PDB file of N, CA, C and O in Angstrom:
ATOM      1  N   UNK B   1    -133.738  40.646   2.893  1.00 51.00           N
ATOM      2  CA  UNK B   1    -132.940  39.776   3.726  1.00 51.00           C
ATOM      3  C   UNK B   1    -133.752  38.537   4.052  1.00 51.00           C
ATOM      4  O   UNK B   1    -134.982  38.518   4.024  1.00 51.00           O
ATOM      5  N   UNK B   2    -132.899  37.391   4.398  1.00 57.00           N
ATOM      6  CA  UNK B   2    -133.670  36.047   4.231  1.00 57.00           C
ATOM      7  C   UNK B   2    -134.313  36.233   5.799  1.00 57.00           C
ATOM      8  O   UNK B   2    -133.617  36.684   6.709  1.00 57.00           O
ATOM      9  N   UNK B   3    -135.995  35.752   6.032  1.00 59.00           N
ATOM     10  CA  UNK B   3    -135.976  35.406   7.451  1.00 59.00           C
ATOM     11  C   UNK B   3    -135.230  35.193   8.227  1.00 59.00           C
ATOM     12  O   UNK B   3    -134.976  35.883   9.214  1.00 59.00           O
ATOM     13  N   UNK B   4    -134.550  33.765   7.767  1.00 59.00           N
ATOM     14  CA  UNK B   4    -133.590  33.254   9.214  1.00 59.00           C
ATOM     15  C   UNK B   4    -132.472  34.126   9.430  1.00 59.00           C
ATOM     16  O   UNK B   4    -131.833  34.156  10.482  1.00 59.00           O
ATOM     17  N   UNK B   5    -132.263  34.770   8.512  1.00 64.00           N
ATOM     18  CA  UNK B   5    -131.125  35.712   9.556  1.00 64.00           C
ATOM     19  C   UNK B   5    -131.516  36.191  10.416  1.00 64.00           C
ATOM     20  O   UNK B   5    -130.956  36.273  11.510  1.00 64.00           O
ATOM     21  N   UNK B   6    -133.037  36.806   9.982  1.00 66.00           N
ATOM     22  CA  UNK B   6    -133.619  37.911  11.591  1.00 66.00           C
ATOM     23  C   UNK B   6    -134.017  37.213  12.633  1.00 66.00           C
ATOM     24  O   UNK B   6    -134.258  37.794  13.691  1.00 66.00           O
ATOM     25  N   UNK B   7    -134.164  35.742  12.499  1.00 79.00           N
ATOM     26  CA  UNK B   7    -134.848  35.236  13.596  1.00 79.00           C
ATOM     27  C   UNK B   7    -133.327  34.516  14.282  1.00 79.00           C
ATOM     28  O   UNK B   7    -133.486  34.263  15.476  1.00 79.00           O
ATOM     29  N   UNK B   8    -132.417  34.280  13.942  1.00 89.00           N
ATOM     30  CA  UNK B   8    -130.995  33.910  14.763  1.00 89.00           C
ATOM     31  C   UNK B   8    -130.463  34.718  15.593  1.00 89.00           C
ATOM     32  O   UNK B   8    -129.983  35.840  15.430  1.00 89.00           O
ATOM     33  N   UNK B   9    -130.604  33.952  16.665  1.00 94.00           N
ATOM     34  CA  UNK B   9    -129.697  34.807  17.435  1.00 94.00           C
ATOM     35  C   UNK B   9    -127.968  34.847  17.185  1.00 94.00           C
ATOM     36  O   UNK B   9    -127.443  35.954  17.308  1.00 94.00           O
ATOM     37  N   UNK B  10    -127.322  33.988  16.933  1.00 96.00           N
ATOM     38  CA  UNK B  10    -125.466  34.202  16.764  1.00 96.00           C
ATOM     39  C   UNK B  10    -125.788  33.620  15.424  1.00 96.00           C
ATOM     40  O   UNK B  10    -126.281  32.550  15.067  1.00 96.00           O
ATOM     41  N   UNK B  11    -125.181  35.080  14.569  1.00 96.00           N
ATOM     42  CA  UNK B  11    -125.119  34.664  13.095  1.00 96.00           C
ATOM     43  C   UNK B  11    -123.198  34.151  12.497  1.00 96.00           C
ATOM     44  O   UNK B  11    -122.198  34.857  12.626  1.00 96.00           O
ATOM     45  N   UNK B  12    -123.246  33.267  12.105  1.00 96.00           N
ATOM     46  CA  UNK B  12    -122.064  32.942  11.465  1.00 96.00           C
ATOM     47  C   UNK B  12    -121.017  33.680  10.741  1.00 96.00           C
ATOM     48  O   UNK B  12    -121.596  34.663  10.276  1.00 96.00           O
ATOM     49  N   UNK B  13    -119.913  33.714  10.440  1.00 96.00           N
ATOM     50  CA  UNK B  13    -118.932  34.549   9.204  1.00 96.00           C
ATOM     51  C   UNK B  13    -119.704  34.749   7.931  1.00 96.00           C
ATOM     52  O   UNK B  13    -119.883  35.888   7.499  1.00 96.00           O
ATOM     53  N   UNK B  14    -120.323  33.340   7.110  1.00 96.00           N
ATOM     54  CA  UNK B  14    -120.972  33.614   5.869  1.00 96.00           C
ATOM     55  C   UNK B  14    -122.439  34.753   6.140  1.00 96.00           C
ATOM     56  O   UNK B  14    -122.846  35.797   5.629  1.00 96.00           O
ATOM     57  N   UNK B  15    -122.821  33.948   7.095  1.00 95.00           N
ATOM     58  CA  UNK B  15    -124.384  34.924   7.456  1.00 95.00           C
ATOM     59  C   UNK B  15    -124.170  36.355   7.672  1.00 95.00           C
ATOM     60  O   UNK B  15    -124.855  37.176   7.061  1.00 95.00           O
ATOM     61  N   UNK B  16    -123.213  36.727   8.548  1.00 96.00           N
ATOM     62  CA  UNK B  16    -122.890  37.689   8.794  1.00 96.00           C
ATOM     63  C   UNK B  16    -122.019  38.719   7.125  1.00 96.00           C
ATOM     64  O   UNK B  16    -122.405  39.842   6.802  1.00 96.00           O
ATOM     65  N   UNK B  17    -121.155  38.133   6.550  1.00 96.00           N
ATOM     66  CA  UNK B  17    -121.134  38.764   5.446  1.00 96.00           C
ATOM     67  C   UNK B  17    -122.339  38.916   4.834  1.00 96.00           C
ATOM     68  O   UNK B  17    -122.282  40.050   4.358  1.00 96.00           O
ATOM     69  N   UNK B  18    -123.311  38.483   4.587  1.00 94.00           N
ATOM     70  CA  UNK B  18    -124.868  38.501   4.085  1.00 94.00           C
ATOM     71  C   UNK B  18    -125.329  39.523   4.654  1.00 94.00           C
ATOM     72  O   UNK B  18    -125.617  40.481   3.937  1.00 94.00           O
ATOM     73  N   UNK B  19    -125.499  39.601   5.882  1.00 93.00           N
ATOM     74  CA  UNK B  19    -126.145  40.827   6.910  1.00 93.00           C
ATOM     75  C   UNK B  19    -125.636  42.037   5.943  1.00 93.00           C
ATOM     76  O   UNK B  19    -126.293  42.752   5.187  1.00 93.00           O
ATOM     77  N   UNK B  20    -124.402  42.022   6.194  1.00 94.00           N
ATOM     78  CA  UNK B  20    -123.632  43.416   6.381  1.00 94.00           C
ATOM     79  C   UNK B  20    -123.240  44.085   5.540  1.00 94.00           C
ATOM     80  O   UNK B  20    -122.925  45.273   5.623  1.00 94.00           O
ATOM     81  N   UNK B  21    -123.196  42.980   4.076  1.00 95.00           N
ATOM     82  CA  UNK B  21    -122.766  42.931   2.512  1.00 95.00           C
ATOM     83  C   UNK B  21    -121.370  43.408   2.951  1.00 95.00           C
ATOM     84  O   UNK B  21    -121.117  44.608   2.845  1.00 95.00           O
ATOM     85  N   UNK B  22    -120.612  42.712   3.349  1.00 96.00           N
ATOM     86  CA  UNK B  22    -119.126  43.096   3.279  1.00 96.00           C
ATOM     87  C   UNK B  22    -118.745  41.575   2.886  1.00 96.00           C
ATOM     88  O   UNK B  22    -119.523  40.637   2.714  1.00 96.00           O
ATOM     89  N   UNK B  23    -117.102  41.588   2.773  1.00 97.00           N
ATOM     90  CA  UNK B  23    -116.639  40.714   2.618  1.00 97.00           C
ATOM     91  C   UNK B  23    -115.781  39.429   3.491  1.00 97.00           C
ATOM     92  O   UNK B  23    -115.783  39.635   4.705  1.00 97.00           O
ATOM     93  N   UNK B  24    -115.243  38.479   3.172  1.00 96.00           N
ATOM     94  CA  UNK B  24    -114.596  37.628   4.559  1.00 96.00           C
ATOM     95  C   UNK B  24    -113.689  38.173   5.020  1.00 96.00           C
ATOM     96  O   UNK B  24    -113.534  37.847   6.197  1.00 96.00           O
ATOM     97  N   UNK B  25    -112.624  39.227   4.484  1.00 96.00           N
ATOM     98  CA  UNK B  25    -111.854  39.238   4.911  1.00 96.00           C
ATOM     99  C   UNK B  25    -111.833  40.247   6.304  1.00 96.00           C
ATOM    100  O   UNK B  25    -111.200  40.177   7.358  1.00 96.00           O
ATOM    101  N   UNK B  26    -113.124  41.486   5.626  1.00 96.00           N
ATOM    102  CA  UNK B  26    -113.210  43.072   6.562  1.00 96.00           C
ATOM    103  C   UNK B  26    -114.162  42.120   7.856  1.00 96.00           C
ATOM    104  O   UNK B  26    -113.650  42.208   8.972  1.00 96.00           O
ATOM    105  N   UNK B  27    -115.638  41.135   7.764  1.00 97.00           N
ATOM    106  CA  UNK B  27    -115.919  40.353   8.485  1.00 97.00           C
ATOM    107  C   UNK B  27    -114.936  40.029   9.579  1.00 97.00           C
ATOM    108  O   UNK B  27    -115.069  40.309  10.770  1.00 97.00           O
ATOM    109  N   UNK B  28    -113.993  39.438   9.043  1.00 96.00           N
ATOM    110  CA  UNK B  28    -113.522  38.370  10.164  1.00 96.00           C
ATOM    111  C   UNK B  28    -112.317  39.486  10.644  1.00 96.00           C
ATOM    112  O   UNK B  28    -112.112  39.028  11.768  1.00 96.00           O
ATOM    113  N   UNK B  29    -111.536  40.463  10.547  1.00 96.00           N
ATOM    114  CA  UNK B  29    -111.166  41.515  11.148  1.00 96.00           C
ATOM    115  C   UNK B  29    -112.251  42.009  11.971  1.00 96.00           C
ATOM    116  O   UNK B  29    -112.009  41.750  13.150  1.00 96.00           O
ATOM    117  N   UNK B  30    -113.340  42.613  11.820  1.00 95.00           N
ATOM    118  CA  UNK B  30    -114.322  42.920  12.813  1.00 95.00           C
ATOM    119  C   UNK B  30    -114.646  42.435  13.741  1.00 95.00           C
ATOM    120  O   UNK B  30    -115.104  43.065  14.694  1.00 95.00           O
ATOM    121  N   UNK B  31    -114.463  40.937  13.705  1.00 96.00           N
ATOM    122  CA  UNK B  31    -114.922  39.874  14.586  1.00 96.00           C
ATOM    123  C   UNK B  31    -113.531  39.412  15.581  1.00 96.00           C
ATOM    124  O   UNK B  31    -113.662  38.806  16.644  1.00 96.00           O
ATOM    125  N   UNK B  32    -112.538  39.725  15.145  1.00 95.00           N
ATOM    126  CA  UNK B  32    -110.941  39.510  15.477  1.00 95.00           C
ATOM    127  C   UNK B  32    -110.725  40.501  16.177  1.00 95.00           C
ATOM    128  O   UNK B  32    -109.867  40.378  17.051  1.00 95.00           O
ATOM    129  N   UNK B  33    -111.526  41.986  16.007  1.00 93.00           N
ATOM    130  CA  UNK B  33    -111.207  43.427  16.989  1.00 93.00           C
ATOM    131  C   UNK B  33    -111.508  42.797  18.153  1.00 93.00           C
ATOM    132  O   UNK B  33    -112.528  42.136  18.352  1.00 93.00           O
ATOM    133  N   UNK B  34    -110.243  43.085  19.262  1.00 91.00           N
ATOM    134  CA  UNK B  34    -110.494  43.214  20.564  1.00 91.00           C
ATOM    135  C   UNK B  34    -111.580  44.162  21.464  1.00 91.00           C
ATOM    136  O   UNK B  34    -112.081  44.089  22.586  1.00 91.00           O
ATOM    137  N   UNK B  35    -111.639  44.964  20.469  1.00 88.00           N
ATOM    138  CA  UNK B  35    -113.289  45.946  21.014  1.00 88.00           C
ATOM    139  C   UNK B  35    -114.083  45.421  20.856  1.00 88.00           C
ATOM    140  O   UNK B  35    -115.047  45.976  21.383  1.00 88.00           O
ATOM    141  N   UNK B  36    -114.393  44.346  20.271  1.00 92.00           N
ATOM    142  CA  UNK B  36    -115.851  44.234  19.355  1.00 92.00           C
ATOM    143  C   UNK B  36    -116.358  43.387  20.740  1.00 92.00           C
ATOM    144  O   UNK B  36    -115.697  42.630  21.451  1.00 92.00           O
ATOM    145  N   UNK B  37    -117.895  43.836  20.864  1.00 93.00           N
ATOM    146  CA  UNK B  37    -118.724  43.615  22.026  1.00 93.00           C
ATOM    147  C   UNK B  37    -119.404  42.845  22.018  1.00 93.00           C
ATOM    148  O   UNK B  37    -120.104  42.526  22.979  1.00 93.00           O
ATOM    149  N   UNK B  38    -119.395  41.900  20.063  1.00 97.00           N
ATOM    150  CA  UNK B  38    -120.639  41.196  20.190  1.00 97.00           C
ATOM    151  C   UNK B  38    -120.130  40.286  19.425  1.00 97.00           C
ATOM    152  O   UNK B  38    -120.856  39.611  18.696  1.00 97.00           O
ATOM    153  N   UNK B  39    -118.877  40.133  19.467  1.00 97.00           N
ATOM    154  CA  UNK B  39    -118.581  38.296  18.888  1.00 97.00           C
ATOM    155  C   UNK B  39    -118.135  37.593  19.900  1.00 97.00           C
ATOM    156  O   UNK B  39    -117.458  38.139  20.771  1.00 97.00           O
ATOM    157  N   UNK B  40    -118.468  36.159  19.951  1.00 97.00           N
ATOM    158  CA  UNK B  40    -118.258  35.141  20.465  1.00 97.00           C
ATOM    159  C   UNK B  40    -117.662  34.190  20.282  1.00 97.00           C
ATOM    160  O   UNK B  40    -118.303  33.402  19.588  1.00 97.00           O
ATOM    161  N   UNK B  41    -116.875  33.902  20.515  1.00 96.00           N
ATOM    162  CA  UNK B  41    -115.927  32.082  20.184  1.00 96.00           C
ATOM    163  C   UNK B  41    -116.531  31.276  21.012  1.00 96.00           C
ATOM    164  O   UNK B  41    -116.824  31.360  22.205  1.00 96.00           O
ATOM    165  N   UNK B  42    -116.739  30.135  19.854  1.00 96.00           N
ATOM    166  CA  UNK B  42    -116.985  28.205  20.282  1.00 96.00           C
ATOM    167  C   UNK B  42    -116.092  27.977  19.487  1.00 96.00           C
ATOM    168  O   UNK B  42    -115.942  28.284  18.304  1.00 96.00           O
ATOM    169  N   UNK B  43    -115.234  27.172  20.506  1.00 96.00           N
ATOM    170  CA  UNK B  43    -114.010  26.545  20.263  1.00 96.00           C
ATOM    171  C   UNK B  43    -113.637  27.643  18.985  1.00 96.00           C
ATOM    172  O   UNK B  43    -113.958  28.825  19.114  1.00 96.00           O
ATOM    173  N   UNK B  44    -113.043  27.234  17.933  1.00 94.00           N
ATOM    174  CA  UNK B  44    -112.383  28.039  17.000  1.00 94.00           C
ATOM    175  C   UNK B  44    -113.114  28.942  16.147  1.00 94.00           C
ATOM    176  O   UNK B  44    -112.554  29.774  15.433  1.00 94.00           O
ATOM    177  N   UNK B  45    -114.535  28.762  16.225  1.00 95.00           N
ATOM    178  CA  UNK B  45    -115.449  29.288  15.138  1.00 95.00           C
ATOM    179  C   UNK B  45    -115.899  30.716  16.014  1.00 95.00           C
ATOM    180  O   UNK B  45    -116.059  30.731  17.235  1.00 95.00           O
ATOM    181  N   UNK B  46    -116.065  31.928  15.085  1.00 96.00           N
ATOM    182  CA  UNK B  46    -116.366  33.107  15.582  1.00 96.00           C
ATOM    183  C   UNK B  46    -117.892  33.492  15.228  1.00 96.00           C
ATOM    184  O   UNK B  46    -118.245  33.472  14.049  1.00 96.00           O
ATOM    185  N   UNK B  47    -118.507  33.730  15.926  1.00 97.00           N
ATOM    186  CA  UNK B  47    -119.807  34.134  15.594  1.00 97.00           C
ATOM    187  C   UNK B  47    -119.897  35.518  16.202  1.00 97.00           C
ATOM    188  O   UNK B  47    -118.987  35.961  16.902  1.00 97.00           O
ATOM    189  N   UNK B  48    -121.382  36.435  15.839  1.00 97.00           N
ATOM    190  CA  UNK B  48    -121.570  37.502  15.970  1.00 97.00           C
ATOM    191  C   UNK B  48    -122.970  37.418  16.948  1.00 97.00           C
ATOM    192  O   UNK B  48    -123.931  36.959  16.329  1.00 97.00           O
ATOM    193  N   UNK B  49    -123.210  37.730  18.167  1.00 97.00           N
ATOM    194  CA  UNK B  49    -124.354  38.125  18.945  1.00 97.00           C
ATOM    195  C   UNK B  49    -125.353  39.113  18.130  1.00 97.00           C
ATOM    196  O   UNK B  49    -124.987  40.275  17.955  1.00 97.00           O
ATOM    197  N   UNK B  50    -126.392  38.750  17.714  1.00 95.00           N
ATOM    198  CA  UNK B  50    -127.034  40.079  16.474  1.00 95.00           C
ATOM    199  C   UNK B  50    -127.978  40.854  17.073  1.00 95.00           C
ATOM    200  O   UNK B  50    -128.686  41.570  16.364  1.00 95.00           O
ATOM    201  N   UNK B  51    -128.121  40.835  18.324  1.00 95.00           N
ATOM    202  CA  UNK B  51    -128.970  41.815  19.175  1.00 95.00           C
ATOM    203  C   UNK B  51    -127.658  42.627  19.593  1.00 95.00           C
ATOM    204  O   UNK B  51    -127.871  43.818  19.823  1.00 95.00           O
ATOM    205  N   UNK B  52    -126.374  42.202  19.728  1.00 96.00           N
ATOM    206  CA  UNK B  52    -125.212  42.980  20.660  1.00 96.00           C
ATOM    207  C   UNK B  52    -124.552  43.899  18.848  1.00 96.00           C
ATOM    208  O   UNK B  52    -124.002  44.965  18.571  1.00 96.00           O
ATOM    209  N   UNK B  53    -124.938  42.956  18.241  1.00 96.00           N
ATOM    210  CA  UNK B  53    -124.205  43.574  16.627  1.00 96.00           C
ATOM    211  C   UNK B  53    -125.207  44.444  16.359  1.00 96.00           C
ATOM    212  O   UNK B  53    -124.588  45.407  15.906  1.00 96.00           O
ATOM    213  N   UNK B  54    -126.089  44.661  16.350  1.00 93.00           N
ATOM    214  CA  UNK B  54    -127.377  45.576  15.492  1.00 93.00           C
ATOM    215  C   UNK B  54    -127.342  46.705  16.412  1.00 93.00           C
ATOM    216  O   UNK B  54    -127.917  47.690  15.949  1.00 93.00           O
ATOM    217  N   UNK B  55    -126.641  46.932  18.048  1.00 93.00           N
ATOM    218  CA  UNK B  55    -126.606  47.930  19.260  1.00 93.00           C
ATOM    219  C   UNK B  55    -125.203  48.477  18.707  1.00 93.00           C
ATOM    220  O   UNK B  55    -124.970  49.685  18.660  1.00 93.00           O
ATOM    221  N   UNK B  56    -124.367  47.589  18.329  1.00 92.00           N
ATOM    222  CA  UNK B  56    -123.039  48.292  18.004  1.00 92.00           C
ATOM    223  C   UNK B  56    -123.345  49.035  16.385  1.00 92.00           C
ATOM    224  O   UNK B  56    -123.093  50.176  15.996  1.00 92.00           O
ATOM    225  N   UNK B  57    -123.852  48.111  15.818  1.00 91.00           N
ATOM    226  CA  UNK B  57    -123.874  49.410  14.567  1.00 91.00           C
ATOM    227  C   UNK B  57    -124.806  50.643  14.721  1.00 91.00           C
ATOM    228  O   UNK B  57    -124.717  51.470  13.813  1.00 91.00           O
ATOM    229  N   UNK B  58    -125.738  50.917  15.784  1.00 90.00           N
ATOM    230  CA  UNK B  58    -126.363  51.948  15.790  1.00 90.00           C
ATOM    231  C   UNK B  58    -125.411  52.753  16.168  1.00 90.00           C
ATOM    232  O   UNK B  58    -125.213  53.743  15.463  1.00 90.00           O
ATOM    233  N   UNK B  59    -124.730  52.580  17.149  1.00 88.00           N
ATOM    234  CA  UNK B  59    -123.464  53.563  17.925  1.00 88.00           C
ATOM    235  C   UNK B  59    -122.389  54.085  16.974  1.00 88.00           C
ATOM    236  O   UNK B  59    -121.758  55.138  16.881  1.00 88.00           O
ATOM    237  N   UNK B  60    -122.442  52.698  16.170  1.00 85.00           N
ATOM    238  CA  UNK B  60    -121.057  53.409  15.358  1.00 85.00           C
ATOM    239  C   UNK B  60    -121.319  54.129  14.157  1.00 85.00           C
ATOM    240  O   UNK B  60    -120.481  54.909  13.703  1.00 85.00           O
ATOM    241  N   UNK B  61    -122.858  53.848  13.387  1.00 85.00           N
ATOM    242  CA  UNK B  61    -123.281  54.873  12.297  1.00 85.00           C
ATOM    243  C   UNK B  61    -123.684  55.946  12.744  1.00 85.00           C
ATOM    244  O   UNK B  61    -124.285  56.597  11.889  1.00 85.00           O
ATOM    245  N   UNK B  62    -123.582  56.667  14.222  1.00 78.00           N
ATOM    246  CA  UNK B  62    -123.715  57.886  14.499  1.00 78.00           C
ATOM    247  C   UNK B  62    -122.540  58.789  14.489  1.00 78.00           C
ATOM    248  O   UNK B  62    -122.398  59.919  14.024  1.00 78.00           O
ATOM    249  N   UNK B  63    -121.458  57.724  15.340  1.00 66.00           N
ATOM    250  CA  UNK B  63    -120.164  58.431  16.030  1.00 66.00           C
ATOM    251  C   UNK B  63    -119.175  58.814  15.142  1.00 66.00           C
ATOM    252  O   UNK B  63    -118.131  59.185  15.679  1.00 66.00           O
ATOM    253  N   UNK B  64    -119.223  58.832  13.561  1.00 65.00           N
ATOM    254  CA  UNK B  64    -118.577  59.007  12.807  1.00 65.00           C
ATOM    255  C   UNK B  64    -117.026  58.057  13.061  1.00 65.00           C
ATOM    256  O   UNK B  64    -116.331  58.202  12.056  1.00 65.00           O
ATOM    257  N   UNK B  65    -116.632  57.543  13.658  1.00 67.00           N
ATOM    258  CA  UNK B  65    -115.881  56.565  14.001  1.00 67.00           C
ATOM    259  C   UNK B  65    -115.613  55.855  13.260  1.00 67.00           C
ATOM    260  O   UNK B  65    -116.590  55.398  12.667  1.00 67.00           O
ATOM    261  N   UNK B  66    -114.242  55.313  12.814  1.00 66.00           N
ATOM    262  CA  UNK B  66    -114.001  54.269  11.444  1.00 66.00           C
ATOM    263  C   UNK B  66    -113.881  53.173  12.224  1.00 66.00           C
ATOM    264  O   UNK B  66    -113.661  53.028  13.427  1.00 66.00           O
ATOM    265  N   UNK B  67    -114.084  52.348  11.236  1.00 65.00           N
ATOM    266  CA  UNK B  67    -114.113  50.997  11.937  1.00 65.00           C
ATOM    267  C   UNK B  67    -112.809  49.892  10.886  1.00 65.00           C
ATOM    268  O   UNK B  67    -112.871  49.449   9.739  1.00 65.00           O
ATOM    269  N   UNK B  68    -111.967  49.812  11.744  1.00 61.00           N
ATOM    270  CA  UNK B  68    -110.966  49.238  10.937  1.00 61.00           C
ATOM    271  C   UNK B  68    -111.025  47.300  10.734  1.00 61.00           C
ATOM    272  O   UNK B  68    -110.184  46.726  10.043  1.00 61.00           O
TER     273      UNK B  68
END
């Protein structure tokens, strides 16, 4: 993984598909869930909190929980 991803704190839609190796579409559904604890809106653009994203995927690769 490239440095600057680990050193950002709010990673972008593209960055974040990079992180996660998924695609734009499952991305930006994730980021669109009303649960989700660690995205943020400026003005129209959605970003991901990656200290609040890296706490949510520990929780959810335990809980057997799908993530739609």
């Amino acid at each position: 993984m490239e440095k600057i991803l680990v050193d950002k704190a709010l990673l972008n839609v593209k960055e974040l598909q990079a992180y996660l190796g998924l695609g734009d579409t499952k991305v930006r559904q994730i980021l669109n869930n009303p649960q989700s604890t660690f995205t943020i809106r400026i003005g129209n653009r959605l970003y991901a909190n990656k200290k609040l994203l890296d706490v949510w995927l520990v929780k959810m690769s335990g809980s057997g929980k799908k993530v739609s």
